XYZ file of C-alpha atoms in Angstrom:
661
model
C 55.090 95.865 149.835
C 51.538 96.307 151.217
C 51.328 98.090 154.552
C 50.181 94.969 156.374
C 53.131 93.018 154.976
C 55.713 95.046 156.878
C 57.809 92.924 159.264
C 57.544 93.362 162.993
C 60.461 95.402 164.294
C 63.328 93.200 165.393
C 63.435 95.084 168.680
C 59.798 94.156 169.401
C 60.487 90.487 168.697
C 63.520 90.580 170.988
C 61.493 92.281 173.734
C 58.761 89.633 173.517
C 61.285 86.794 173.660
C 62.885 88.392 176.702
C 59.524 88.701 178.492
C 58.899 85.020 177.764
C 62.316 84.058 179.135
C 63.829 82.775 175.891
C 67.591 83.011 175.392
C 67.898 81.376 171.973
C 65.567 81.434 168.972
C 67.456 79.432 166.372
C 66.644 78.582 162.761
C 67.821 75.113 161.679
C 68.964 74.784 158.065
C 71.574 72.637 156.342
C 74.012 73.926 153.736
C 72.248 72.261 150.806
C 68.996 74.084 151.657
C 70.207 77.676 151.339
C 68.765 79.665 148.439
C 71.057 80.848 145.695
C 71.106 83.381 142.887
C 71.110 82.814 139.146
C 74.562 84.395 138.753
C 76.229 81.909 141.108
C 74.132 78.808 141.652
C 74.913 75.417 140.101
C 71.962 73.752 141.830
C 72.961 73.322 145.473
C 72.869 75.787 148.360
C 75.648 77.281 150.457
C 75.667 79.688 153.412
C 78.731 81.361 151.875
C 77.096 82.319 148.576
C 75.554 85.712 147.916
C 72.126 84.121 148.179
C 73.083 82.383 151.414
C 74.409 85.552 153.030
C 71.322 87.533 151.995
C 69.158 84.802 153.493
C 71.032 84.997 156.804
C 70.505 88.761 156.876
C 66.782 88.079 156.425
C 66.891 85.549 159.291
C 68.461 88.170 161.547
C 65.791 90.678 160.487
C 63.080 88.184 161.493
C 64.393 88.208 165.063
C 66.270 84.919 165.215
C 69.283 84.946 167.483
C 71.123 82.094 165.814
C 71.308 79.556 162.993
C 71.829 75.827 163.498
C 73.714 74.431 160.528
C 73.916 70.740 159.774
C 77.209 68.846 159.662
C 79.477 70.525 157.116
C 81.885 67.643 156.527
C 82.892 66.385 153.095
C 80.303 64.098 151.502
C 80.605 61.873 148.454
C 78.767 61.672 145.149
C 76.905 58.528 146.167
C 75.824 59.663 149.659
C 74.458 63.185 150.232
C 73.761 62.673 153.949
C 75.717 65.287 155.913
C 75.610 62.918 158.903
C 77.970 60.593 157.018
C 80.388 63.424 156.221
C 84.019 63.911 157.210
C 85.099 64.942 160.701
C 87.512 67.705 159.660
C 87.369 68.285 155.887
C 84.546 70.605 154.807
C 82.266 69.792 151.884
C 83.582 71.351 148.686
C 80.006 71.570 147.391
C 79.539 74.391 149.906
C 82.275 76.501 148.335
C 80.724 79.653 146.889
C 82.100 80.169 143.381
C 81.237 83.796 142.671
C 83.673 85.205 145.292
C 86.478 83.197 143.670
C 85.816 85.063 140.433
C 84.958 88.530 141.753
C 86.588 89.051 145.151
C 90.229 90.250 145.246
C 90.567 88.557 148.655
C 90.631 85.295 146.692
C 92.876 86.673 143.974
C 90.068 86.405 141.392
C 91.420 82.900 140.837
C 88.346 81.544 139.047
C 88.199 82.875 135.460
C 84.804 84.511 135.022
C 84.367 82.990 131.595
C 84.750 79.491 133.020
C 82.141 80.202 135.702
C 79.746 81.747 133.194
C 80.088 78.700 130.918
C 79.241 76.372 133.802
C 76.256 78.471 134.790
C 74.927 78.487 131.228
C 75.290 74.738 130.968
C 73.553 73.817 134.217
C 70.266 71.901 134.115
C 67.217 74.165 134.045
C 65.360 74.580 137.313
C 61.930 73.061 137.612
C 59.344 75.736 138.235
C 57.109 73.711 140.527
C 54.821 75.646 142.876
C 55.910 76.434 146.397
C 58.868 78.019 148.125
C 61.087 74.897 147.985
C 62.795 72.882 145.289
C 65.193 69.933 145.134
C 68.935 70.366 144.866
C 70.522 68.778 141.808
C 72.995 66.824 143.908
C 74.367 64.522 141.209
C 74.477 67.226 138.531
C 76.362 69.672 140.754
C 79.385 67.467 141.377
C 81.141 67.531 137.971
C 80.431 71.247 137.519
C 81.689 72.174 140.973
C 84.831 70.090 140.488
C 85.428 71.681 137.087
C 85.081 75.179 138.552
C 87.415 74.454 141.442
C 89.950 72.759 139.196
C 89.945 75.872 136.995
C 90.494 78.064 140.060
C 93.284 75.826 141.319
C 95.198 75.776 138.034
C 94.911 79.540 137.681
C 96.220 79.961 141.216
C 99.014 77.426 140.568
C 100.193 79.260 137.435
C 99.939 82.729 138.927
C 101.702 81.702 142.131
C 104.569 80.224 140.108
C 104.767 83.440 138.075
C 104.957 85.559 141.239
C 101.662 87.355 140.589
C 101.261 89.794 143.527
C 97.472 89.487 143.305
C 97.688 85.963 144.742
C 100.655 86.441 147.075
C 98.510 86.785 150.215
C 96.509 83.718 149.227
C 99.723 81.781 148.538
C 101.126 82.660 151.970
C 97.847 81.681 153.619
C 97.863 78.401 151.694
C 101.349 77.463 152.838
C 100.462 78.241 156.449
C 97.153 76.370 156.211
C 98.756 73.212 154.837
C 101.429 73.222 157.523
C 98.973 73.838 160.356
C 96.405 71.240 159.243
C 98.545 68.465 157.783
C 97.386 65.962 160.422
C 93.954 65.709 158.762
C 94.549 67.238 155.326
C 97.019 64.589 154.218
C 95.012 61.460 155.104
C 91.787 63.028 153.793
C 93.456 63.783 150.478
C 95.222 60.439 150.333
C 91.981 58.545 150.820
C 90.337 60.478 148.011
C 93.077 59.930 145.454
C 93.462 56.249 146.347
C 89.728 55.550 146.196
C 89.610 57.237 142.798
C 92.662 55.331 141.565
C 91.259 51.975 142.654
C 87.906 52.705 141.041
C 89.396 53.791 137.711
C 92.313 51.392 137.580
C 94.787 54.212 138.064
C 93.728 56.370 135.122
C 91.646 59.511 135.247
C 90.708 62.079 132.669
C 88.594 64.483 134.689
C 88.689 68.242 134.841
C 92.188 69.516 134.030
C 93.510 65.978 134.523
C 93.104 65.996 138.310
C 92.684 62.429 139.545
C 89.937 63.029 142.095
C 86.256 62.216 141.707
C 84.599 61.839 145.159
C 82.863 58.692 143.904
C 85.700 56.234 144.327
C 85.783 52.706 145.688
C 85.334 51.732 149.343
C 88.664 51.167 151.070
C 87.672 47.689 152.242
C 87.624 46.600 148.572
C 91.169 47.799 147.878
C 93.602 44.977 147.087
C 96.267 46.883 149.028
C 96.555 50.035 151.154
C 93.726 49.150 153.531
C 96.195 49.505 156.410
C 98.378 52.117 154.752
C 97.606 55.060 157.023
C 97.492 53.173 160.316
C 100.506 50.956 159.676
C 103.724 51.814 161.533
C 106.043 49.788 159.275
C 108.859 51.300 157.254
C 107.360 49.824 154.089
C 104.089 51.671 154.746
C 105.994 54.902 155.418
C 107.832 54.540 152.119
C 104.585 53.783 150.292
C 102.941 56.870 151.796
C 105.853 59.071 150.778
C 105.774 57.708 147.244
C 102.059 58.276 146.880
C 102.406 61.822 148.186
C 104.905 62.491 145.405
C 102.763 60.799 142.757
C 99.624 62.663 143.744
C 101.218 65.914 144.887
C 99.093 67.990 142.517
C 95.827 66.361 143.621
C 96.697 66.657 147.315
C 97.492 70.342 146.860
C 94.234 70.867 144.986
C 92.187 69.294 147.773
C 94.043 71.300 150.423
C 93.475 74.482 148.406
C 89.719 73.833 148.398
C 89.808 73.421 152.176
C 91.659 76.723 152.567
C 89.021 78.501 150.493
C 86.255 76.982 152.605
C 87.982 78.015 155.831
C 88.309 81.569 154.511
C 84.680 81.752 153.430
C 83.509 80.432 156.789
C 85.622 82.967 158.680
C 84.301 85.767 156.486
C 80.716 84.685 157.156
C 81.214 84.626 160.919
C 82.694 88.118 160.781
C 79.682 89.288 158.758
C 77.269 87.805 161.314
C 79.045 89.236 164.361
C 77.431 92.037 166.339
C 78.083 95.587 165.220
C 76.494 98.959 166.027
C 72.730 98.720 165.673
C 72.817 95.049 164.721
C 72.861 92.067 167.093
C 75.001 89.035 166.396
C 73.518 86.062 164.590
C 75.239 83.118 166.248
C 76.267 80.007 164.316
C 75.788 76.535 165.804
C 77.667 73.567 164.374
C 76.567 69.936 164.334
C 78.866 67.419 166.044
C 77.529 64.357 164.252
C 77.989 60.916 165.773
C 78.767 59.326 162.406
C 82.232 58.923 160.936
C 82.862 59.061 157.198
C 84.313 56.245 155.129
C 87.511 58.225 154.585
C 87.974 58.962 158.280
C 87.301 55.310 159.089
C 90.139 54.328 156.763
C 92.564 56.797 158.327
C 91.546 56.081 161.942
C 90.351 52.493 162.040
C 93.012 51.475 164.536
C 90.996 53.531 167.074
C 87.768 51.572 166.579
C 86.350 48.487 168.261
C 86.679 45.540 165.863
C 83.656 43.467 164.960
C 81.007 45.994 166.031
C 79.246 49.012 164.567
C 76.971 51.663 166.059
C 73.298 51.959 165.214
C 69.943 52.871 166.724
C 67.951 50.218 168.583
C 64.212 49.694 168.069
C 62.370 52.771 169.329
C 59.057 54.574 169.294
C 60.063 56.382 166.111
C 61.845 53.491 164.338
C 60.585 50.143 165.676
C 62.899 48.219 163.324
C 66.021 50.025 164.522
C 68.603 51.606 162.233
C 71.862 49.854 161.251
C 73.976 52.942 160.680
C 77.259 51.080 160.295
C 79.232 53.778 162.125
C 82.450 52.661 163.828
C 82.697 52.796 167.620
C 85.701 54.172 169.477
C 87.540 51.405 171.346
C 87.087 51.980 175.106
C 90.544 50.514 175.686
C 91.956 53.587 173.943
C 90.102 56.187 176.009
C 92.958 56.668 178.459
C 96.730 56.341 178.370
C 98.732 54.272 180.832
C 99.547 57.401 182.853
C 95.848 58.254 183.238
C 95.833 61.014 180.634
C 93.737 61.062 177.507
C 94.344 58.171 175.168
C 94.208 58.404 171.359
C 90.435 57.876 171.189
C 89.589 60.750 173.537
C 92.293 62.917 171.992
C 90.448 62.528 168.680
C 87.200 63.638 170.347
C 88.998 66.635 171.829
C 90.719 67.639 168.590
C 87.510 67.455 166.619
C 85.505 69.421 169.201
C 88.228 72.038 169.512
C 88.287 72.493 165.734
C 84.530 72.987 165.633
C 84.468 75.445 168.510
C 86.968 77.630 166.679
C 84.396 77.879 163.880
C 81.037 77.993 165.689
C 79.430 79.788 168.610
C 77.779 76.614 169.889
C 77.364 72.917 169.142
C 74.542 70.473 168.577
C 75.684 67.092 169.919
C 74.108 64.602 167.553
C 72.822 61.418 169.243
C 74.759 61.798 172.515
C 73.814 58.194 173.248
C 76.663 57.352 170.873
C 79.110 59.157 173.170
C 77.723 57.835 176.454
C 75.977 54.486 175.934
C 76.232 53.446 172.254
C 73.990 50.709 170.891
C 76.263 48.307 169.017
C 75.725 45.278 166.794
C 77.916 42.734 165.011
C 79.207 43.737 161.595
C 79.572 40.224 160.204
C 75.888 39.295 159.974
C 74.315 39.269 156.476
C 71.064 40.929 157.648
C 71.991 44.278 159.175
C 68.475 44.909 160.505
C 68.439 41.554 162.252
C 71.862 42.368 163.675
C 70.903 45.796 165.014
C 67.687 44.457 166.534
C 69.750 41.870 168.395
C 72.426 44.333 169.465
C 73.268 45.620 172.918
C 74.598 48.706 174.676
C 78.361 48.698 174.788
C 78.808 49.601 178.450
C 75.872 47.764 180.016
C 76.165 44.218 178.739
C 78.081 42.309 181.434
C 76.114 39.074 181.113
C 74.662 38.600 177.621
C 75.264 35.113 176.199
C 74.888 36.372 172.616
C 77.474 39.157 173.143
C 80.074 37.674 175.512
C 82.904 39.934 174.281
C 81.053 43.040 175.502
C 81.402 41.971 179.131
C 84.976 43.288 179.091
C 83.694 46.827 178.475
C 80.760 46.836 180.890
C 80.436 49.695 183.351
C 77.070 48.670 184.767
C 77.067 45.494 186.855
C 74.629 42.631 186.406
C 72.910 43.428 189.715
C 72.218 46.959 188.422
C 70.198 45.733 185.431
C 66.475 45.129 185.095
C 66.661 42.112 182.810
C 62.866 41.835 182.690
C 62.972 44.760 180.233
C 64.218 44.757 176.636
C 67.932 45.531 176.673
C 67.367 48.753 174.714
C 64.813 50.062 177.244
C 65.622 53.282 179.071
C 65.346 51.436 182.386
C 67.591 48.474 181.488
C 70.157 50.022 183.834
C 68.359 50.973 187.055
C 71.202 52.176 189.317
C 74.727 53.581 189.027
C 77.182 55.045 191.479
C 78.945 58.346 190.827
C 82.180 56.684 189.732
C 80.304 54.696 187.100
C 78.549 57.827 185.846
C 81.935 59.490 185.415
C 83.136 56.548 183.326
C 80.031 56.740 181.130
C 80.627 60.458 180.606
C 84.218 60.220 179.386
C 83.582 61.396 175.807
C 81.030 64.058 176.701
C 83.359 65.378 179.412
C 85.961 66.038 176.719
C 83.386 67.872 174.567
C 82.277 70.074 177.469
C 85.839 70.768 178.569
C 86.541 72.101 175.088
C 83.358 74.210 175.219
C 84.458 75.763 178.521
C 87.936 76.400 177.168
C 86.381 78.352 174.287
C 84.196 80.374 176.627
C 80.900 78.764 175.659
C 77.946 78.703 178.050
C 76.262 75.440 178.948
C 73.150 76.251 176.923
C 75.348 76.765 173.869
C 75.572 72.955 173.786
C 72.462 71.175 172.461
C 72.084 67.464 173.191
C 69.845 65.685 170.688
C 68.014 63.374 173.070
C 64.677 62.476 171.504
C 62.256 59.696 172.483
C 64.806 57.564 174.315
C 67.025 58.573 177.216
C 68.676 55.530 178.809
C 69.355 55.900 182.511
C 73.165 56.255 182.119
C 72.670 59.100 179.630
C 70.139 60.740 181.935
C 72.614 60.641 184.818
C 75.450 62.066 182.733
C 73.336 64.933 181.360
C 71.877 65.745 184.770
C 75.365 65.816 186.241
C 76.323 68.520 183.760
C 73.005 70.389 183.872
C 72.339 69.671 180.187
C 68.859 69.394 178.702
C 67.217 67.386 175.967
C 65.053 68.001 172.892
C 61.265 68.246 173.101
C 59.777 67.761 169.621
C 56.212 68.740 170.374
C 54.604 67.466 167.154
C 55.342 63.965 168.520
C 53.665 64.555 171.889
C 51.273 61.886 173.133
C 48.327 63.978 174.299
C 46.887 61.041 176.230
C 49.989 60.670 178.403
C 50.655 63.559 180.825
C 54.201 62.288 181.384
C 55.171 62.083 177.716
C 58.662 63.489 177.123
C 57.566 65.521 174.118
C 54.877 67.538 175.904
C 56.084 71.084 176.366
C 54.886 71.363 179.966
C 57.393 68.636 180.868
C 60.295 70.694 179.543
C 62.943 72.123 181.830
C 64.752 75.460 181.432
C 67.852 73.752 180.027
C 65.907 71.932 177.278
C 65.503 72.869 173.620
C 61.947 72.808 172.242
C 60.800 72.650 168.623
C 57.809 71.792 166.464
C 59.906 69.434 164.362
C 63.392 68.821 163.032
C 65.072 67.617 159.853
C 63.834 64.046 160.445
C 60.130 64.836 160.999
C 57.283 65.835 158.685
C 56.802 69.612 158.492
C 54.255 70.878 161.002
C 52.195 72.361 158.150
C 51.837 68.929 156.568
C 50.686 67.477 159.877
C 48.266 70.322 160.610
C 46.667 69.852 157.196
C 46.276 66.129 157.868
C 44.705 66.849 161.276
C 42.182 69.371 159.902
C 38.551 68.408 160.565
C 39.578 65.170 162.288
C 39.531 64.113 165.947
C 43.260 64.891 166.013
C 42.528 68.594 165.402
C 40.005 68.611 168.236
C 42.489 66.896 170.564
C 45.250 69.334 169.642
C 42.902 72.288 170.122
C 41.761 71.094 173.542
C 45.354 70.524 174.642
C 46.548 73.913 173.367
C 43.620 75.749 174.927
C 44.691 74.329 178.257
C 48.291 75.327 177.649
C 47.435 78.839 176.455
C 44.722 79.708 178.956
C 41.907 79.635 176.375
C 39.377 77.433 178.103
C 36.140 79.146 177.093
C 33.957 77.290 174.602
C 33.477 80.499 172.647
C 37.159 81.523 172.749
C 38.068 82.989 169.326
C 41.489 81.310 169.244
C 39.942 77.893 169.890
C 37.446 78.439 167.087
C 40.229 79.497 164.710
C 42.316 76.438 165.545
C 39.420 74.165 164.625
C 38.673 76.070 161.429
C 42.157 77.005 160.218
C 45.297 74.815 160.251
C 47.414 77.994 160.279
C 45.940 79.033 163.621
C 46.706 75.575 164.987
C 50.325 75.832 163.815
C 50.739 79.235 165.433
C 49.162 78.070 168.678
C 51.525 75.097 168.741
C 54.445 77.473 168.267
C 53.103 79.723 171.030
C 53.048 76.606 173.217
C 56.835 76.424 172.781
C 57.153 80.047 173.792
C 55.264 79.678 177.074
C 56.946 76.472 178.241
C 59.836 76.475 180.750
C 62.577 75.786 178.164
C 64.781 78.803 177.409
C 65.784 77.614 173.935
C 63.547 77.350 170.863
C 64.530 75.938 167.465
C 62.621 76.210 164.182
C 63.395 73.988 161.191
C 63.408 75.895 157.908
C 60.411 73.991 156.482
C 58.289 74.992 159.466
C 59.207 78.655 159.072
C 58.286 78.774 155.384
C 55.125 76.674 155.506
C 56.593 73.888 153.369
C 54.834 70.516 153.197
C 57.864 68.769 151.649
C 59.933 66.177 153.523
C 63.623 66.939 154.010
C 64.666 63.508 155.284
C 62.637 60.354 155.868
C 64.775 58.526 158.480
C 65.491 54.847 157.999
C 64.384 55.001 154.336
C 66.629 54.956 151.268
C 65.101 57.732 149.183
C 66.993 59.753 146.540
C 65.004 62.818 147.612
C 66.442 62.696 151.130
C 68.816 65.539 152.035
C 68.021 67.545 148.878
C 65.222 69.953 149.871
C 66.216 73.595 149.539
C 64.662 77.033 149.520
C 64.077 78.763 146.217
C 65.718 81.996 145.186
C 63.488 84.848 146.294
C 62.098 82.922 149.270
C 62.619 85.976 151.490
C 60.183 88.087 149.491
C 57.778 85.160 149.186
C 57.795 84.683 152.954
C 55.923 87.927 153.684
C 53.095 87.084 151.311
C 52.882 83.510 152.603
C 52.830 84.603 156.240
C 50.205 87.271 155.562
C 47.962 84.583 154.054
C 48.532 82.199 156.948
C 50.756 79.902 154.882
C 54.032 80.444 156.761
C 55.004 81.007 160.384
C 54.334 84.578 161.543
C 56.584 84.974 164.583
C 54.804 88.135 165.705
C 51.409 86.436 165.769
C 52.777 83.463 167.742
C 54.521 85.759 170.224
C 51.309 87.752 170.699
C 49.369 84.547 171.416
C 52.042 83.560 173.934
C 51.985 86.935 175.702
C 48.184 86.969 175.854
C 48.232 83.489 177.392
C 50.016 84.859 180.458
C 46.819 86.518 181.603
C 45.180 89.965 181.626
C 47.900 91.533 183.774
C 50.649 90.654 181.304
C 48.496 91.574 178.314
C 47.706 94.923 179.913
C 51.318 95.656 180.881
C 52.536 94.886 177.367
C 49.408 95.930 175.440
C 51.249 98.200 173.004
C 53.833 95.500 172.245
C 51.135 92.861 171.713
C 49.297 95.187 169.343
C 52.437 95.816 167.287
C 53.192 92.090 167.146
C 49.683 91.292 165.949
C 49.606 94.013 163.338
C 52.937 93.118 161.791
C 51.145 90.953 159.252
C 47.605 92.025 159.991
C 46.688 88.969 162.064
C 45.099 89.879 165.428
C 44.243 86.943 167.668
């Protein structure tokens, strides 16, 4: 490694972040995007793989304090979006296979020959330029299922034979099934039934297991749509019979979940603080969506006739008909005033996540506080979502008369001159009403407190819209919002995305998984009026007002300088929490997800093997984010006194990759 390619010392990065008042510097990356290694990788990433764990060690070396994972719930073959995944069951595509073959902690249950055969038969990787590639989502499924079926059958045989090498795993499996039956059984039952209905009851997959993860939708089933929610004796008998018929498949699916739980626990232990090494904290993603399988098992908790979506907004003027079910407000509380079944579900899910993560990202908290709902029976879903309404603030809408029964806001508290999705549609609330709006979020925060989490360990994904009820609820708890600065309107001093409008409790970022990478934007701005506008704005933010200021000149001439100045802008703003999406760290121009668009490339972008070594060369050439350079810009912006006091630190930060300001 060339001398100028040496990383800045982690201690120097931590010192600079402390001077700038930052508590969290978090890298955002979803499971699919982790790099792998040739001896383990079937074409899709995992934080639990050898490549994933090495990548997390690299992230800790860079000075990050945490990693924000995406939702880790079970997905299906036809829908890779993690935001449509299961509430409790983890995605079996994230199971790392090599430990199952090589690690005695897993009883070496996966025959190495079977794994090697699958690795040899995988599709060849495209050697396109750049540090990213696309996961082979469809190709991975049959190979992953075959590997896990092989591991399961080996475990099944060796357990029956009394093999002491799997005795600990067998005991853990029995305990896991007993302790998690409330969600394991319906999750497994949905999978085997959807497969059976799709195939007509026959299946000839790996080792004869009748599971495929690409089965039929439960609303098309000729029977069993109400099977899990029905309280009749006939339904109970049917459930018992199916559990006997599919006992092997249900055990297989539960076994996969045990392995995932073990791998997650092992990763958290590896990332915990130890002498000479700070902890790298894991943040989970509490997505607002509910999977098809969970909807089947829980649909007696949902409001009939309506689904949740996103109304027209600055980012998506057509709205987004997500189709997610909405918890029935009538089931929030029991007759005695305690939590009803709907809020108990929220509590159970949050509690489960907080056992596994150090903090939580609350996805679209609007869905917890003031969900935008639309009718499910209309043929044009976009027309339906555009004509929807907010569940708790529609006391007088002639096109949604049934919603009046759930209204919290009164008609005299509405500004009906505005569109009903406008942030100011509700203009006043009393404290009792705010408490009613906050019922779901209160349960989430109560669980966070019970697990010893601090308030800024909870991230609320509030983007361009913040309806007044949501604002009141968040302010009541002291929670912040997101400031995605690439979206800032530089002509509007009050724009929510401008970093100077951030508060200490907010989270700031250049972009997220739904935005273009900042490097793509900076390249598009280069030598245009947009670059001049960005430069003028950043000079004001960073104290570089002189016409002959070298940083200003570099921003106009070099998109990399503009990117680093925009990141420094995050570091000098009042917010204590900074997040970096993986594409922005590595200088990628590729889109991870284009929201509101059906694109097979969505949710498949991942980092290549060897991206850690590539990073240093990219950053040295101004093609990836150099944290030391950005921190030095931020420290210099605080004026000569600060620069003088911390001159040695600034020099070390600048020289880490040979890039003085």
